[in-house]
Amino acid sequence: MFTKEVYVERRNKLKKEMNSGIGLFPANPDASFNYPANIYHYRQDSHFSYFFGINHPGFCGLIDFESGEELLFGNDYDIDDIIWMGEQPSVARQAAEVGINATLAYSELGNWISKAMQQGRVIHYLPPYRSKLMIEMGRMLGMPGHEVKAGASIPLIKAVVKLKEIKDDLEISEIEKAVDVAWLMHTTAMKMAKPGLIEQEIAGTIEGIALAHGGPVSFPVILSINGQTLHNHYHGNVLTEGRMLVVDAGAELPSLYSSDITRTIPVGGKFNARQKDIYEIVLKANMESIKATAPGLPYRDMHFVAARIIAEGLKSVGLMKGNTDDAVAAGAHTLFFPHGLGHMLGMDVHDMEGLGENHVGYDEETKRSDQFGTAYLRMGKRLKAGMVMTNEPGIYFIPALIDKFRNEKKFMDFVNYDKVEQFKDFGGIRIEDDILVTEQGHRILGRPIPKTVAEVEATASEQRDWLKIKGVY
Ligand code: GLY
């Protein structure tokens, strides 16, 4: 948790953006795993945490945007709770730690809201994503739970995006720490990627590294020798020589700030010639689109820097053909790169995505493309200094997509399908870094994680040495 001044300032900034109504910010409830008392590791709602800092369920923050009044609703624990949970700070003390002086019992919240609504006050809230909360909010707001999400406040969403998309030094330092944990996760995966291991042995080890640094992973680990499946959460394959392992994983800190890094590792430590050719193309797409990253430019432009390098590179190895600009304009590269270059990163790994991707990554000026592949670009709008973006180009050989496009005779002028057929057993390659947009351009965050062919091969050739890893802690 940061100092109380941080939260006071964040709420004051929000009050400047919102000049009427009342903002309602519920904390996340607990979520049950397999029976009510057996709960998942508690994860606070990122927006509640951003403005109110407290990492517990059972709270709701209110801000009156007209009077400036702030209120925290919550219940003090009684002896029955304390027996199981240990001594707990009072609601008043927790409120004071984030700069709030007024508290009420949680049971008062429903009445408080009904009274405000009877007085004609508008209640602004962000879209809830947990059904338990939708039901609870529906009860308080007097509407069916399933309608609550649709009633979320667009002005509040826009105000929150405006504040949270620019990260201050404190936040950047947290994200860098999360990248440093990812450094250990990824270099460990590189050292473990030996023939005979099962993917889950590596996935479990790197998830353990995140836990050992105080937080969970920032999203379920993506780790597979079948890297052509973009988000492959199956970890049951045995690693074999000649395959590559895609590892897309990051850590979340107790402050909830996160990292999101991808590396692709040759099993056994050496890329073969075919793998190296494709790897170098993805690496160039990653490095050149990072180099082009600067405030004032639309992120969609960086996406197309990467797309053109991918098309040009695939031409150089005979997988694509024709004029590169025409191929990219037609979308032929999307057979191999069917996703966007990246997304905002912050307290959520896809920062603020629950507020609606179009509110976060697009605006009045930049509208989402409807072209296959490019439409998946989560962020298209202009960059500003202080934004943190992922940069994650990839090349994938997805047999079902190759068959589909070939059967539909798509991009026949740009794709050498006969040669592509020979790559159906290739898998995929993705390389991802976390990038801060600065006034001058950009900065890659955190401790550099091996990325060039030589760096990855050197690390992957090392033995996993727990004593050495421990020395890094
Ligand atoms: N790296 C995982 C994701 O972007 O969804």
PDB file of N, CA, C and O and ligand atoms in Angstrom, residues 219 222 231 248-249 260 262 343 349-350 378 392 430 432, ligand 1:
ATOM      1  N   PHE A 219      -1.450 -13.514 -14.691  1.00  0.00           N
ATOM      2  CA  PHE A 219      -2.501 -14.207 -15.467  1.00  0.00           C
ATOM      3  C   PHE A 219      -2.051 -15.664 -15.524  1.00  0.00           C
ATOM      4  O   PHE A 219      -0.865 -15.951 -15.308  1.00  0.00           O
ATOM      5  N   ILE A 222       0.999 -19.061 -19.610  1.00  0.00           N
ATOM      6  CA  ILE A 222       0.868 -19.634 -20.958  1.00  0.00           C
ATOM      7  C   ILE A 222       2.232 -20.250 -21.243  1.00  0.00           C
ATOM      8  O   ILE A 222       3.247 -19.532 -21.262  1.00  0.00           O
ATOM      9  N   HIS A 231      -2.956 -18.693 -26.655  1.00  0.00           N
ATOM     10  CA  HIS A 231      -3.038 -18.734 -25.190  1.00  0.00           C
ATOM     11  C   HIS A 231      -3.171 -20.186 -24.762  1.00  0.00           C
ATOM     12  O   HIS A 231      -4.258 -20.651 -24.428  1.00  0.00           O
ATOM     13  N   ASP A 248       4.751 -17.328 -21.886  1.00  0.00           N
ATOM     14  CA  ASP A 248       4.145 -15.999 -21.767  1.00  0.00           C
ATOM     15  C   ASP A 248       3.662 -15.908 -20.323  1.00  0.00           C
ATOM     16  O   ASP A 248       2.672 -16.557 -19.955  1.00  0.00           O
ATOM     17  N   ALA A 249       4.392 -15.159 -19.496  1.00  0.00           N
ATOM     18  CA  ALA A 249       4.090 -15.185 -18.066  1.00  0.00           C
ATOM     19  C   ALA A 249       4.599 -13.919 -17.390  1.00  0.00           C
ATOM     20  O   ALA A 249       5.597 -13.339 -17.819  1.00  0.00           O
ATOM     21  N   ASP A 260       4.207  -8.613 -17.884  1.00  0.00           N
ATOM     22  CA  ASP A 260       3.695  -9.513 -18.919  1.00  0.00           C
ATOM     23  C   ASP A 260       4.800  -9.662 -19.956  1.00  0.00           C
ATOM     24  O   ASP A 260       5.044  -8.745 -20.745  1.00  0.00           O
ATOM     25  N   THR A 262       6.967 -12.351 -22.761  1.00  0.00           N
ATOM     26  CA  THR A 262       7.005 -13.625 -23.498  1.00  0.00           C
ATOM     27  C   THR A 262       8.400 -13.861 -24.058  1.00  0.00           C
ATOM     28  O   THR A 262       9.030 -12.928 -24.580  1.00  0.00           O
ATOM     29  N   HIS A 343      -1.034  -4.222 -25.540  1.00  0.00           N
ATOM     30  CA  HIS A 343      -2.109  -3.638 -24.738  1.00  0.00           C
ATOM     31  C   HIS A 343      -1.501  -2.843 -23.603  1.00  0.00           C
ATOM     32  O   HIS A 343      -0.312  -2.980 -23.301  1.00  0.00           O
ATOM     33  N   VAL A 349      -3.276  -6.961 -15.977  1.00  0.00           N
ATOM     34  CA  VAL A 349      -2.329  -7.256 -17.051  1.00  0.00           C
ATOM     35  C   VAL A 349      -2.833  -6.688 -18.383  1.00  0.00           C
ATOM     36  O   VAL A 349      -2.042  -6.166 -19.181  1.00  0.00           O
ATOM     37  N   HIS A 350      -4.126  -6.755 -18.626  1.00  0.00           N
ATOM     38  CA  HIS A 350      -4.729  -5.962 -19.714  1.00  0.00           C
ATOM     39  C   HIS A 350      -5.364  -4.784 -18.986  1.00  0.00           C
ATOM     40  O   HIS A 350      -6.507  -4.851 -18.574  1.00  0.00           O
ATOM     41  N   ARG A 378      -5.794  -4.470 -29.247  1.00  0.00           N
ATOM     42  CA  ARG A 378      -6.483  -3.928 -28.066  1.00  0.00           C
ATOM     43  C   ARG A 378      -6.229  -2.443 -27.895  1.00  0.00           C
ATOM     44  O   ARG A 378      -6.947  -1.749 -27.188  1.00  0.00           O
ATOM     45  N   GLU A 392       4.338  -7.225 -28.341  1.00  0.00           N
ATOM     46  CA  GLU A 392       4.389  -8.685 -28.403  1.00  0.00           C
ATOM     47  C   GLU A 392       4.040  -9.256 -29.779  1.00  0.00           C
ATOM     48  O   GLU A 392       3.027  -9.927 -29.943  1.00  0.00           O
ATOM     49  N   ARG A 430       6.715 -16.021 -30.145  1.00  0.00           N
ATOM     50  CA  ARG A 430       6.273 -14.682 -29.700  1.00  0.00           C
ATOM     51  C   ARG A 430       7.361 -14.120 -28.794  1.00  0.00           C
ATOM     52  O   ARG A 430       7.985 -14.864 -28.023  1.00  0.00           O
ATOM     53  N   GLU A 432       7.923 -10.703 -26.198  1.00  0.00           N
ATOM     54  CA  GLU A 432       7.142  -9.611 -25.593  1.00  0.00           C
ATOM     55  C   GLU A 432       7.943  -8.892 -24.517  1.00  0.00           C
ATOM     56  O   GLU A 432       8.562  -9.530 -23.658  1.00  0.00           O
TER      57      GLU A 432
HETATM   58  N1  GLY B   1       0.268 -12.162 -22.161  1.00  0.00           N
HETATM   59  C1  GLY B   1      -1.060 -12.594 -22.006  1.00  0.00           C
HETATM   60  C2  GLY B   1      -2.042 -11.672 -22.616  1.00  0.00           C
HETATM   61  O1  GLY B   1      -1.697 -10.634 -23.136  1.00  0.00           O
HETATM   62  O2  GLY B   1      -3.221 -11.968 -22.590  1.00  0.00           O
END
